[in-house]
Each structure stands twice: as C-alpha cells, then as structure tokens.
C-alpha cells in the first residue's frame, strides 16, 4: 500500500476512521504504519539504552547513521535516504 501526500491540516481523527495515519502531511495506511512501528520501536529502544551511559550522547547525525545501518539489511534498502547517509 502506498503512502500519500496530504495536508498538515487534515483531521487526524477522521483519517483514522478511514484507516489512515497522518505523519505531518503524509497519509500512511494503518497496515503500513503498524509495520513501520513494529520495525522502528526496537531500534529506538536500543538507541535509548545505548545513550544511558554518561559519555554517549547521540547527535542527529548519529541517529541517521544508525537508521542507515539498520535498514541496510532490508530489500530495496538503496531506496532509502538513510541508507545513503550511512
């Protein structure tokens, strides 16, 4: 299922009734949003754990690098901007 370009002002509650989630101006079908969330949540938890050490403060660049590293094992990874930033 594709992701659609919408509008920042769309009513999130109404979109959810239609099976869509709004991320900024992107409209993501619920099934895709759940798959993405299932993929990203464990990564975010690992990142949080790694930052619990006093001298390990992550920058935005570190975050992007990790996403590129994590996505590199997936098919079509070269379609991701994060892959190319890694």
PDB file of N, CA, C and O in Angstrom:
ATOM      1  N   UNK A   1       0.841  -1.181   0.000  1.00  0.00           N
ATOM      2  CA  UNK A   1       0.000   0.000   0.000  1.00  0.00           C
ATOM      3  C   UNK A   1       0.888   1.248   0.000  1.00  0.00           C
ATOM      4  O   UNK A   1       1.830   1.330   0.772  1.00  0.00           O
ATOM      5  N   UNK A   2       0.564   2.183  -0.812  1.00  0.00           N
ATOM      6  CA  UNK A   2       1.395   3.384  -0.917  1.00  0.00           C
ATOM      7  C   UNK A   2       1.129   4.390   0.206  1.00  0.00           C
ATOM      8  O   UNK A   2       0.143   4.300   0.923  1.00  0.00           O
ATOM      9  N   UNK A   3       2.045   5.316   0.324  1.00  0.00           N
ATOM     10  CA  UNK A   3       1.887   6.470   1.196  1.00  0.00           C
ATOM     11  C   UNK A   3       1.459   7.629   0.304  1.00  0.00           C
ATOM     12  O   UNK A   3       1.936   7.758  -0.818  1.00  0.00           O
ATOM     13  N   UNK A   4       0.558   8.460   0.808  1.00  0.00           N
ATOM     14  CA  UNK A   4       0.011   9.557   0.012  1.00  0.00           C
ATOM     15  C   UNK A   4       0.443  10.900   0.584  1.00  0.00           C
ATOM     16  O   UNK A   4       0.664  11.015   1.783  1.00  0.00           O
ATOM     17  N   UNK A   5       0.525  11.892  -0.268  1.00  0.00           N
ATOM     18  CA  UNK A   5       0.767  13.249   0.190  1.00  0.00           C
ATOM     19  C   UNK A   5      -0.584  13.873   0.490  1.00  0.00           C
ATOM     20  O   UNK A   5      -1.490  13.850  -0.342  1.00  0.00           O
ATOM     21  N   UNK A   6      -0.703  14.396   1.702  1.00  0.00           N
ATOM     22  CA  UNK A   6      -1.951  15.017   2.127  1.00  0.00           C
ATOM     23  C   UNK A   6      -1.721  16.469   2.486  1.00  0.00           C
ATOM     24  O   UNK A   6      -1.079  17.214   1.750  1.00  0.00           O
ATOM     25  N   UNK A   7      -2.202  16.841   3.652  1.00  0.00           N
ATOM     26  CA  UNK A   7      -2.102  18.220   4.113  1.00  0.00           C
ATOM     27  C   UNK A   7      -1.947  18.207   5.625  1.00  0.00           C
ATOM     28  O   UNK A   7      -2.540  17.381   6.311  1.00  0.00           O
ATOM     29  N   UNK A   8      -1.148  19.141   6.136  1.00  0.00           N
ATOM     30  CA  UNK A   8      -0.931  19.221   7.578  1.00  0.00           C
ATOM     31  C   UNK A   8      -2.226  19.471   8.353  1.00  0.00           C
ATOM     32  O   UNK A   8      -2.330  19.113   9.514  1.00  0.00           O
ATOM     33  N   UNK A   9      -3.192  20.102   7.712  1.00  0.00           N
ATOM     34  CA  UNK A   9      -4.417  20.489   8.403  1.00  0.00           C
ATOM     35  C   UNK A   9      -5.514  19.442   8.411  1.00  0.00           C
ATOM     36  O   UNK A   9      -6.583  19.683   8.955  1.00  0.00           O
ATOM     37  N   UNK A  10      -5.287  18.276   7.826  1.00  0.00           N
ATOM     38  CA  UNK A  10      -6.335  17.256   7.801  1.00  0.00           C
ATOM     39  C   UNK A  10      -6.623  16.740   9.204  1.00  0.00           C
ATOM     40  O   UNK A  10      -5.737  16.674  10.052  1.00  0.00           O
ATOM     41  N   UNK A  11      -7.863  16.378   9.426  1.00  0.00           N
ATOM     42  CA  UNK A  11      -8.326  15.901  10.730  1.00  0.00           C
ATOM     43  C   UNK A  11      -7.841  14.468  10.977  1.00  0.00           C
ATOM     44  O   UNK A  11      -8.308  13.533  10.324  1.00  0.00           O
ATOM     45  N   UNK A  12      -6.905  14.311  11.917  1.00  0.00           N
ATOM     46  CA  UNK A  12      -6.343  13.003  12.226  1.00  0.00           C
ATOM     47  C   UNK A  12      -7.385  11.990  12.664  1.00  0.00           C
ATOM     48  O   UNK A  12      -7.320  10.822  12.297  1.00  0.00           O
ATOM     49  N   UNK A  13      -8.360  12.440  13.422  1.00  0.00           N
ATOM     50  CA  UNK A  13      -9.404  11.527  13.906  1.00  0.00           C
ATOM     51  C   UNK A  13     -10.221  10.966  12.740  1.00  0.00           C
ATOM     52  O   UNK A  13     -10.481   9.771  12.679  1.00  0.00           O
ATOM     53  N   UNK A  14     -10.568  11.829  11.811  1.00  0.00           N
ATOM     54  CA  UNK A  14     -11.330  11.380  10.641  1.00  0.00           C
ATOM     55  C   UNK A  14     -10.494  10.455   9.762  1.00  0.00           C
ATOM     56  O   UNK A  14     -10.987   9.462   9.239  1.00  0.00           O
ATOM     57  N   UNK A  15      -9.228  10.776   9.614  1.00  0.00           N
ATOM     58  CA  UNK A  15      -8.347   9.915   8.820  1.00  0.00           C
ATOM     59  C   UNK A  15      -8.240   8.526   9.427  1.00  0.00           C
ATOM     60  O   UNK A  15      -8.271   7.519   8.706  1.00  0.00           O
ATOM     61  N   UNK A  16      -8.123   8.454  10.766  1.00  0.00           N
ATOM     62  CA  UNK A  16      -8.039   7.138  11.422  1.00  0.00           C
ATOM     63  C   UNK A  16      -9.298   6.324  11.181  1.00  0.00           C
ATOM     64  O   UNK A  16      -9.229   5.104  11.019  1.00  0.00           O
ATOM     65  N   UNK A  17     -10.433   6.982  11.127  1.00  0.00           N
ATOM     66  CA  UNK A  17     -11.692   6.269  10.815  1.00  0.00           C
ATOM     67  C   UNK A  17     -11.636   5.658   9.418  1.00  0.00           C
ATOM     68  O   UNK A  17     -12.308   4.674   9.141  1.00  0.00           O
ATOM     69  N   UNK A  18     -10.831   6.280   8.553  1.00  0.00           N
ATOM     70  CA  UNK A  18     -10.696   5.795   7.183  1.00  0.00           C
ATOM     71  C   UNK A  18      -9.518   4.823   7.028  1.00  0.00           C
ATOM     72  O   UNK A  18      -9.196   4.395   5.930  1.00  0.00           O
ATOM     73  N   UNK A  19      -8.861   4.501   8.141  1.00  0.00           N
ATOM     74  CA  UNK A  19      -7.745   3.561   8.100  1.00  0.00           C
ATOM     75  C   UNK A  19      -6.422   4.192   7.707  1.00  0.00           C
ATOM     76  O   UNK A  19      -5.518   3.503   7.246  1.00  0.00           O
ATOM     77  N   UNK A  20      -6.301   5.515   7.910  1.00  0.00           N
ATOM     78  CA  UNK A  20      -5.078   6.235   7.563  1.00  0.00           C
ATOM     79  C   UNK A  20      -4.487   6.906   8.791  1.00  0.00           C
ATOM     80  O   UNK A  20      -5.209   7.273   9.713  1.00  0.00           O
ATOM     81  N   UNK A  21      -3.186   7.067   8.794  1.00  0.00           N
ATOM     82  CA  UNK A  21      -2.486   7.810   9.841  1.00  0.00           C
ATOM     83  C   UNK A  21      -1.795   8.981   9.182  1.00  0.00           C
ATOM     84  O   UNK A  21      -1.235   8.850   8.100  1.00  0.00           O
ATOM     85  N   UNK A  22      -1.810  10.140   9.838  1.00  0.00           N
ATOM     86  CA  UNK A  22      -1.156  11.323   9.292  1.00  0.00           C
ATOM     87  C   UNK A  22       0.162  11.539  10.011  1.00  0.00           C
ATOM     88  O   UNK A  22       0.224  11.595  11.226  1.00  0.00           O
ATOM     89  N   UNK A  23       1.236  11.625   9.229  1.00  0.00           N
ATOM     90  CA  UNK A  23       2.556  11.955   9.748  1.00  0.00           C
ATOM     91  C   UNK A  23       2.945  13.242   9.024  1.00  0.00           C
ATOM     92  O   UNK A  23       3.407  13.203   7.893  1.00  0.00           O
ATOM     93  N   UNK A  24       2.715  14.365   9.683  1.00  0.00           N
ATOM     94  CA  UNK A  24       2.919  15.646   9.006  1.00  0.00           C
ATOM     95  C   UNK A  24       1.910  15.768   7.888  1.00  0.00           C
ATOM     96  O   UNK A  24       0.711  15.755   8.115  1.00  0.00           O
ATOM     97  N   UNK A  25       2.395  15.846   6.665  1.00  0.00           N
ATOM     98  CA  UNK A  25       1.473  15.906   5.526  1.00  0.00           C
ATOM     99  C   UNK A  25       1.418  14.584   4.759  1.00  0.00           C
ATOM    100  O   UNK A  25       0.879  14.516   3.667  1.00  0.00           O
ATOM    101  N   UNK A  26       1.973  13.528   5.341  1.00  0.00           N
ATOM    102  CA  UNK A  26       1.925  12.212   4.709  1.00  0.00           C
ATOM    103  C   UNK A  26       0.777  11.394   5.285  1.00  0.00           C
ATOM    104  O   UNK A  26       0.554  11.387   6.493  1.00  0.00           O
ATOM    105  N   UNK A  27       0.080  10.692   4.428  1.00  0.00           N
ATOM    106  CA  UNK A  27      -1.021   9.822   4.834  1.00  0.00           C
ATOM    107  C   UNK A  27      -0.579   8.380   4.612  1.00  0.00           C
ATOM    108  O   UNK A  27      -0.293   7.971   3.491  1.00  0.00           O
ATOM    109  N   UNK A  28      -0.505   7.630   5.703  1.00  0.00           N
ATOM    110  CA  UNK A  28       0.014   6.268   5.674  1.00  0.00           C
ATOM    111  C   UNK A  28      -1.106   5.308   6.044  1.00  0.00           C
ATOM    112  O   UNK A  28      -1.713   5.450   7.112  1.00  0.00           O
ATOM    113  N   UNK A  29      -1.405   4.318   5.180  1.00  0.00           N
ATOM    114  CA  UNK A  29      -2.411   3.318   5.543  1.00  0.00           C
ATOM    115  C   UNK A  29      -2.021   2.644   6.864  1.00  0.00           C
ATOM    116  O   UNK A  29      -0.838   2.417   7.132  1.00  0.00           O
ATOM    117  N   UNK A  30      -3.018   2.338   7.664  1.00  0.00           N
ATOM    118  CA  UNK A  30      -2.791   1.790   9.001  1.00  0.00           C
ATOM    119  C   UNK A  30      -1.878   0.563   8.980  1.00  0.00           C
ATOM    120  O   UNK A  30      -0.990   0.432   9.815  1.00  0.00           O
ATOM    121  N   UNK A  31      -2.057  -0.313   8.024  1.00  0.00           N
ATOM    122  CA  UNK A  31      -1.248  -1.537   7.959  1.00  0.00           C
ATOM    123  C   UNK A  31       0.243  -1.195   7.805  1.00  0.00           C
ATOM    124  O   UNK A  31       1.092  -1.777   8.467  1.00  0.00           O
ATOM    125  N   UNK A  32       0.554  -0.242   6.946  1.00  0.00           N
ATOM    126  CA  UNK A  32       1.948   0.172   6.756  1.00  0.00           C
ATOM    127  C   UNK A  32       2.486   0.863   7.994  1.00  0.00           C
ATOM    128  O   UNK A  32       3.644   0.675   8.366  1.00  0.00           O
ATOM    129  N   UNK A  33       1.663   1.687   8.611  1.00  0.00           N
ATOM    130  CA  UNK A  33       2.097   2.407   9.812  1.00  0.00           C
ATOM    131  C   UNK A  33       2.446   1.415  10.917  1.00  0.00           C
ATOM    132  O   UNK A  33       3.467   1.559  11.589  1.00  0.00           O
ATOM    133  N   UNK A  34       1.626   0.385  11.074  1.00  0.00           N
ATOM    134  CA  UNK A  34       1.890  -0.628  12.106  1.00  0.00           C
ATOM    135  C   UNK A  34       3.170  -1.404  11.800  1.00  0.00           C
ATOM    136  O   UNK A  34       3.955  -1.691  12.712  1.00  0.00           O
ATOM    137  N   UNK A  35       3.406  -1.733  10.541  1.00  0.00           N
ATOM    138  CA  UNK A  35       4.637  -2.431  10.167  1.00  0.00           C
ATOM    139  C   UNK A  35       5.855  -1.555  10.468  1.00  0.00           C
ATOM    140  O   UNK A  35       6.866  -2.041  10.977  1.00  0.00           O
ATOM    141  N   UNK A  36       5.762  -0.272  10.128  1.00  0.00           N
ATOM    142  CA  UNK A  36       6.865   0.640  10.400  1.00  0.00           C
ATOM    143  C   UNK A  36       7.115   0.737  11.897  1.00  0.00           C
ATOM    144  O   UNK A  36       8.252   0.665  12.358  1.00  0.00           O
ATOM    145  N   UNK A  37       6.046   0.874  12.667  1.00  0.00           N
ATOM    146  CA  UNK A  37       6.182   0.984  14.114  1.00  0.00           C
ATOM    147  C   UNK A  37       6.804  -0.283  14.702  1.00  0.00           C
ATOM    148  O   UNK A  37       7.662  -0.202  15.582  1.00  0.00           O
ATOM    149  N   UNK A  38       6.401  -1.443  14.206  1.00  0.00           N
ATOM    150  CA  UNK A  38       6.988  -2.707  14.677  1.00  0.00           C
ATOM    151  C   UNK A  38       8.483  -2.772  14.372  1.00  0.00           C
ATOM    152  O   UNK A  38       9.244  -3.374  15.125  1.00  0.00           O
ATOM    153  N   UNK A  39       8.904  -2.168  13.264  1.00  0.00           N
ATOM    154  CA  UNK A  39      10.313  -2.173  12.885  1.00  0.00           C
ATOM    155  C   UNK A  39      11.112  -1.148  13.695  1.00  0.00           C
ATOM    156  O   UNK A  39      12.196  -1.446  14.189  1.00  0.00           O
ATOM    157  N   UNK A  40      10.568   0.051  13.865  1.00  0.00           N
ATOM    158  CA  UNK A  40      11.345   1.146  14.450  1.00  0.00           C
ATOM    159  C   UNK A  40      11.410   1.093  15.975  1.00  0.00           C
ATOM    160  O   UNK A  40      12.410   1.488  16.562  1.00  0.00           O
ATOM    161  N   UNK A  41      10.379   0.617  16.624  1.00  0.00           N
ATOM    162  CA  UNK A  41      10.355   0.656  18.094  1.00  0.00           C
ATOM    163  C   UNK A  41      11.529  -0.075  18.747  1.00  0.00           C
ATOM    164  O   UNK A  41      12.175   0.477  19.639  1.00  0.00           O
ATOM    165  N   UNK A  42      11.848  -1.314  18.336  1.00  0.00           N
ATOM    166  CA  UNK A  42      13.008  -1.973  18.958  1.00  0.00           C
ATOM    167  C   UNK A  42      14.318  -1.212  18.712  1.00  0.00           C
ATOM    168  O   UNK A  42      15.188  -1.172  19.581  1.00  0.00           O
ATOM    169  N   UNK A  43      14.438  -0.607  17.548  1.00  0.00           N
ATOM    170  CA  UNK A  43      15.636   0.178  17.243  1.00  0.00           C
ATOM    171  C   UNK A  43      15.720   1.381  18.174  1.00  0.00           C
ATOM    172  O   UNK A  43      16.777   1.680  18.737  1.00  0.00           O
ATOM    173  N   UNK A  44      14.608   2.071  18.359  1.00  0.00           N
ATOM    174  CA  UNK A  44      14.595   3.234  19.247  1.00  0.00           C
ATOM    175  C   UNK A  44      14.898   2.836  20.689  1.00  0.00           C
ATOM    176  O   UNK A  44      15.604   3.557  21.403  1.00  0.00           O
ATOM    177  N   UNK A  45      14.395   1.691  21.116  1.00  0.00           N
ATOM    178  CA  UNK A  45      14.695   1.215  22.471  1.00  0.00           C
ATOM    179  C   UNK A  45      16.190   0.927  22.632  1.00  0.00           C
ATOM    180  O   UNK A  45      16.789   1.286  23.656  1.00  0.00           O
ATOM    181  N   UNK A  46      16.799   0.294  21.617  1.00  0.00           N
ATOM    182  CA  UNK A  46      18.240   0.030  21.675  1.00  0.00           C
ATOM    183  C   UNK A  46      19.018   1.346  21.724  1.00  0.00           C
ATOM    184  O   UNK A  46      19.982   1.471  22.482  1.00  0.00           O
ATOM    185  N   UNK A  47      18.600   2.306  20.913  1.00  0.00           N
ATOM    186  CA  UNK A  47      19.287   3.597  20.893  1.00  0.00           C
ATOM    187  C   UNK A  47      19.195   4.278  22.259  1.00  0.00           C
ATOM    188  O   UNK A  47      20.174   4.842  22.746  1.00  0.00           O
ATOM    189  N   UNK A  48      18.037   4.211  22.871  1.00  0.00           N
ATOM    190  CA  UNK A  48      17.847   4.810  24.191  1.00  0.00           C
ATOM    191  C   UNK A  48      18.749   4.138  25.211  1.00  0.00           C
ATOM    192  O   UNK A  48      19.402   4.808  26.013  1.00  0.00           O
ATOM    193  N   UNK A  49      18.793   2.815  25.182  1.00  0.00           N
ATOM    194  CA  UNK A  49      19.665   2.083  26.111  1.00  0.00           C
ATOM    195  C   UNK A  49      21.126   2.472  25.924  1.00  0.00           C
ATOM    196  O   UNK A  49      21.854   2.646  26.905  1.00  0.00           O
ATOM    197  N   UNK A  50      21.545   2.631  24.687  1.00  0.00           N
ATOM    198  CA  UNK A  50      22.941   2.972  24.416  1.00  0.00           C
ATOM    199  C   UNK A  50      23.289   4.384  24.892  1.00  0.00           C
ATOM    200  O   UNK A  50      24.446   4.670  25.175  1.00  0.00           O
ATOM    201  N   UNK A  51      22.292   5.238  24.987  1.00  0.00           N
ATOM    202  CA  UNK A  51      22.539   6.608  25.439  1.00  0.00           C
ATOM    203  C   UNK A  51      22.496   6.744  26.953  1.00  0.00           C
ATOM    204  O   UNK A  51      22.727   7.821  27.486  1.00  0.00           O
ATOM    205  N   UNK A  52      22.230   5.653  27.642  1.00  0.00           N
ATOM    206  CA  UNK A  52      22.128   5.736  29.102  1.00  0.00           C
ATOM    207  C   UNK A  52      23.496   5.895  29.761  1.00  0.00           C
ATOM    208  O   UNK A  52      23.576   6.193  30.943  1.00  0.00           O
ATOM    209  N   UNK A  53      24.551   5.703  28.994  1.00  0.00           N
ATOM    210  CA  UNK A  53      25.899   5.918  29.528  1.00  0.00           C
ATOM    211  C   UNK A  53      26.221   7.405  29.467  1.00  0.00           C
ATOM    212  O   UNK A  53      25.940   8.068  28.470  1.00  0.00           O
ATOM    213  N   UNK A  54      26.822   7.956  30.499  1.00  0.00           N
ATOM    214  CA  UNK A  54      27.037   9.405  30.586  1.00  0.00           C
ATOM    215  C   UNK A  54      27.769  10.029  29.405  1.00  0.00           C
ATOM    216  O   UNK A  54      27.459  11.126  28.992  1.00  0.00           O
ATOM    217  N   UNK A  55      28.739   9.344  28.853  1.00  0.00           N
ATOM    218  CA  UNK A  55      29.533   9.941  27.775  1.00  0.00           C
ATOM    219  C   UNK A  55      29.023   9.586  26.378  1.00  0.00           C
ATOM    220  O   UNK A  55      29.733   9.799  25.401  1.00  0.00           O
ATOM    221  N   UNK A  56      27.845   9.036  26.290  1.00  0.00           N
ATOM    222  CA  UNK A  56      27.330   8.598  24.990  1.00  0.00           C
ATOM    223  C   UNK A  56      26.072   9.382  24.628  1.00  0.00           C
ATOM    224  O   UNK A  56      24.968   8.873  24.719  1.00  0.00           O
ATOM    225  N   UNK A  57      26.252  10.623  24.227  1.00  0.00           N
ATOM    226  CA  UNK A  57      25.133  11.479  23.833  1.00  0.00           C
ATOM    227  C   UNK A  57      25.052  11.476  22.314  1.00  0.00           C
ATOM    228  O   UNK A  57      26.036  11.786  21.640  1.00  0.00           O
ATOM    229  N   UNK A  58      23.902  11.123  21.793  1.00  0.00           N
ATOM    230  CA  UNK A  58      23.739  10.997  20.346  1.00  0.00           C
ATOM    231  C   UNK A  58      23.402  12.334  19.709  1.00  0.00           C
ATOM    232  O   UNK A  58      22.633  13.124  20.240  1.00  0.00           O
ATOM    233  N   UNK A  59      23.941  12.535  18.524  1.00  0.00           N
ATOM    234  CA  UNK A  59      23.623  13.704  17.709  1.00  0.00           C
ATOM    235  C   UNK A  59      22.617  13.277  16.642  1.00  0.00           C
ATOM    236  O   UNK A  59      22.421  12.069  16.420  1.00  0.00           O
ATOM    237  N   UNK A  60      21.997  14.217  15.960  1.00  0.00           N
ATOM    238  CA  UNK A  60      21.129  13.824  14.836  1.00  0.00           C
ATOM    239  C   UNK A  60      21.871  12.979  13.799  1.00  0.00           C
ATOM    240  O   UNK A  60      21.309  12.030  13.252  1.00  0.00           O
ATOM    241  N   UNK A  61      23.130  13.297  13.561  1.00  0.00           N
ATOM    242  CA  UNK A  61      23.918  12.514  12.602  1.00  0.00           C
ATOM    243  C   UNK A  61      24.091  11.073  13.061  1.00  0.00           C
ATOM    244  O   UNK A  61      24.053  10.140  12.248  1.00  0.00           O
ATOM    245  N   UNK A  62      24.290  10.870  14.355  1.00  0.00           N
ATOM    246  CA  UNK A  62      24.425   9.518  14.897  1.00  0.00           C
ATOM    247  C   UNK A  62      23.124   8.750  14.711  1.00  0.00           C
ATOM    248  O   UNK A  62      23.125   7.570  14.338  1.00  0.00           O
ATOM    249  N   UNK A  63      22.017   9.414  14.963  1.00  0.00           N
ATOM    250  CA  UNK A  63      20.690   8.802  14.799  1.00  0.00           C
ATOM    251  C   UNK A  63      20.470   8.374  13.346  1.00  0.00           C
ATOM    252  O   UNK A  63      20.066   7.248  13.067  1.00  0.00           O
ATOM    253  N   UNK A  64      20.765   9.262  12.402  1.00  0.00           N
ATOM    254  CA  UNK A  64      20.588   8.971  10.978  1.00  0.00           C
ATOM    255  C   UNK A  64      21.515   7.835  10.553  1.00  0.00           C
ATOM    256  O   UNK A  64      21.113   6.939   9.805  1.00  0.00           O
ATOM    257  N   UNK A  65      22.743   7.858  11.041  1.00  0.00           N
ATOM    258  CA  UNK A  65      23.689   6.796  10.731  1.00  0.00           C
ATOM    259  C   UNK A  65      23.148   5.442  11.190  1.00  0.00           C
ATOM    260  O   UNK A  65      23.221   4.458  10.459  1.00  0.00           O
ATOM    261  N   UNK A  66      22.593   5.381  12.381  1.00  0.00           N
ATOM    262  CA  UNK A  66      22.053   4.121  12.897  1.00  0.00           C
ATOM    263  C   UNK A  66      20.866   3.647  12.058  1.00  0.00           C
ATOM    264  O   UNK A  66      20.750   2.460  11.762  1.00  0.00           O
ATOM    265  N   UNK A  67      19.999   4.562  11.664  1.00  0.00           N
ATOM    266  CA  UNK A  67      18.878   4.141  10.815  1.00  0.00           C
ATOM    267  C   UNK A  67      19.385   3.565   9.501  1.00  0.00           C
ATOM    268  O   UNK A  67      18.861   2.569   9.007  1.00  0.00           O
ATOM    269  N   UNK A  68      20.416   4.184   8.922  1.00  0.00           N
ATOM    270  CA  UNK A  68      21.002   3.650   7.697  1.00  0.00           C
ATOM    271  C   UNK A  68      21.583   2.269   7.903  1.00  0.00           C
ATOM    272  O   UNK A  68      21.414   1.371   7.074  1.00  0.00           O
ATOM    273  N   UNK A  69      22.254   2.088   9.026  1.00  0.00           N
ATOM    274  CA  UNK A  69      22.824   0.780   9.352  1.00  0.00           C
ATOM    275  C   UNK A  69      21.719  -0.258   9.511  1.00  0.00           C
ATOM    276  O   UNK A  69      21.822  -1.373   8.990  1.00  0.00           O
ATOM    277  N   UNK A  70      20.659   0.098  10.207  1.00  0.00           N
ATOM    278  CA  UNK A  70      19.561  -0.849  10.460  1.00  0.00           C
ATOM    279  C   UNK A  70      18.824  -1.206   9.170  1.00  0.00           C
ATOM    280  O   UNK A  70      18.424  -2.349   8.976  1.00  0.00           O
ATOM    281  N   UNK A  71      18.642  -0.247   8.287  1.00  0.00           N
ATOM    282  CA  UNK A  71      17.878  -0.505   7.064  1.00  0.00           C
ATOM    283  C   UNK A  71      18.703  -1.224   6.013  1.00  0.00           C
ATOM    284  O   UNK A  71      18.164  -1.809   5.078  1.00  0.00           O
ATOM    285  N   UNK A  72      20.022  -1.240   6.180  1.00  0.00           N
ATOM    286  CA  UNK A  72      20.902  -1.808   5.149  1.00  0.00           C
ATOM    287  C   UNK A  72      20.671  -3.291   4.893  1.00  0.00           C
ATOM    288  O   UNK A  72      21.019  -3.794   3.835  1.00  0.00           O
ATOM    289  N   UNK A  73      20.068  -3.987   5.833  1.00  0.00           N
ATOM    290  CA  UNK A  73      19.829  -5.422   5.645  1.00  0.00           C
ATOM    291  C   UNK A  73      18.478  -5.724   4.998  1.00  0.00           C
ATOM    292  O   UNK A  73      18.163  -6.882   4.757  1.00  0.00           O
ATOM    293  N   UNK A  74      17.710  -4.710   4.705  1.00  0.00           N
ATOM    294  CA  UNK A  74      16.384  -4.913   4.124  1.00  0.00           C
ATOM    295  C   UNK A  74      16.417  -4.821   2.601  1.00  0.00           C
ATOM    296  O   UNK A  74      17.218  -4.083   2.041  1.00  0.00           O
ATOM    297  N   UNK A  75      15.516  -5.571   1.941  1.00  0.00           N
ATOM    298  CA  UNK A  75      15.436  -5.450   0.481  1.00  0.00           C
ATOM    299  C   UNK A  75      15.085  -4.005   0.104  1.00  0.00           C
ATOM    300  O   UNK A  75      14.417  -3.310   0.853  1.00  0.00           O
ATOM    301  N   UNK A  76      15.529  -3.578  -1.009  1.00  0.00           N
ATOM    302  CA  UNK A  76      15.281  -2.216  -1.510  1.00  0.00           C
ATOM    303  C   UNK A  76      15.878  -1.143  -0.608  1.00  0.00           C
ATOM    304  O   UNK A  76      15.443   0.002  -0.637  1.00  0.00           O
ATOM    305  N   UNK A  77      16.866  -1.509   0.197  1.00  0.00           N
ATOM    306  CA  UNK A  77      17.443  -0.542   1.126  1.00  0.00           C
ATOM    307  C   UNK A  77      18.029   0.663   0.401  1.00  0.00           C
ATOM    308  O   UNK A  77      18.049   1.769   0.951  1.00  0.00           O
ATOM    309  N   UNK A  78      18.469   0.468  -0.830  1.00  0.00           N
ATOM    310  CA  UNK A  78      19.067   1.580  -1.560  1.00  0.00           C
ATOM    311  C   UNK A  78      18.047   2.648  -1.949  1.00  0.00           C
ATOM    312  O   UNK A  78      18.419   3.718  -2.412  1.00  0.00           O
ATOM    313  N   UNK A  79      16.770   2.386  -1.728  1.00  0.00           N
ATOM    314  CA  UNK A  79      15.730   3.392  -1.963  1.00  0.00           C
ATOM    315  C   UNK A  79      15.620   4.375  -0.809  1.00  0.00           C
ATOM    316  O   UNK A  79      14.903   5.367  -0.911  1.00  0.00           O
ATOM    317  N   UNK A  80      16.305   4.106   0.277  1.00  0.00           N
ATOM    318  CA  UNK A  80      16.190   4.931   1.478  1.00  0.00           C
ATOM    319  C   UNK A  80      17.301   5.972   1.560  1.00  0.00           C
ATOM    320  O   UNK A  80      18.481   5.649   1.390  1.00  0.00           O
ATOM    321  N   UNK A  81      16.935   7.189   1.876  1.00  0.00           N
ATOM    322  CA  UNK A  81      17.934   8.241   2.074  1.00  0.00           C
ATOM    323  C   UNK A  81      18.817   7.908   3.277  1.00  0.00           C
ATOM    324  O   UNK A  81      19.998   8.242   3.284  1.00  0.00           O
ATOM    325  N   UNK A  82      18.273   7.227   4.262  1.00  0.00           N
ATOM    326  CA  UNK A  82      19.069   6.845   5.430  1.00  0.00           C
ATOM    327  C   UNK A  82      20.193   5.884   5.044  1.00  0.00           C
ATOM    328  O   UNK A  82      21.285   5.953   5.582  1.00  0.00           O
ATOM    329  N   UNK A  83      19.916   4.978   4.130  1.00  0.00           N
ATOM    330  CA  UNK A  83      20.951   4.053   3.659  1.00  0.00           C
ATOM    331  C   UNK A  83      22.126   4.845   3.086  1.00  0.00           C
ATOM    332  O   UNK A  83      23.283   4.548   3.364  1.00  0.00           O
ATOM    333  N   UNK A  84      21.839   5.835   2.274  1.00  0.00           N
ATOM    334  CA  UNK A  84      22.896   6.602   1.616  1.00  0.00           C
ATOM    335  C   UNK A  84      23.617   7.538   2.584  1.00  0.00           C
ATOM    336  O   UNK A  84      24.751   7.946   2.337  1.00  0.00           O
ATOM    337  N   UNK A  85      22.998   7.882   3.687  1.00  0.00           N
ATOM    338  CA  UNK A  85      23.665   8.696   4.708  1.00  0.00           C
ATOM    339  C   UNK A  85      24.592   7.854   5.568  1.00  0.00           C
ATOM    340  O   UNK A  85      25.456   8.381   6.251  1.00  0.00           O
ATOM    341  N   UNK A  86      24.381   6.558   5.563  1.00  0.00           N
ATOM    342  CA  UNK A  86      25.178   5.651   6.378  1.00  0.00           C
ATOM    343  C   UNK A  86      26.449   5.420   5.689  1.00  0.00           C
ATOM    344  O   UNK A  86      27.491   5.428   5.738  1.00  0.00           O
TER     345      UNK A  86
END
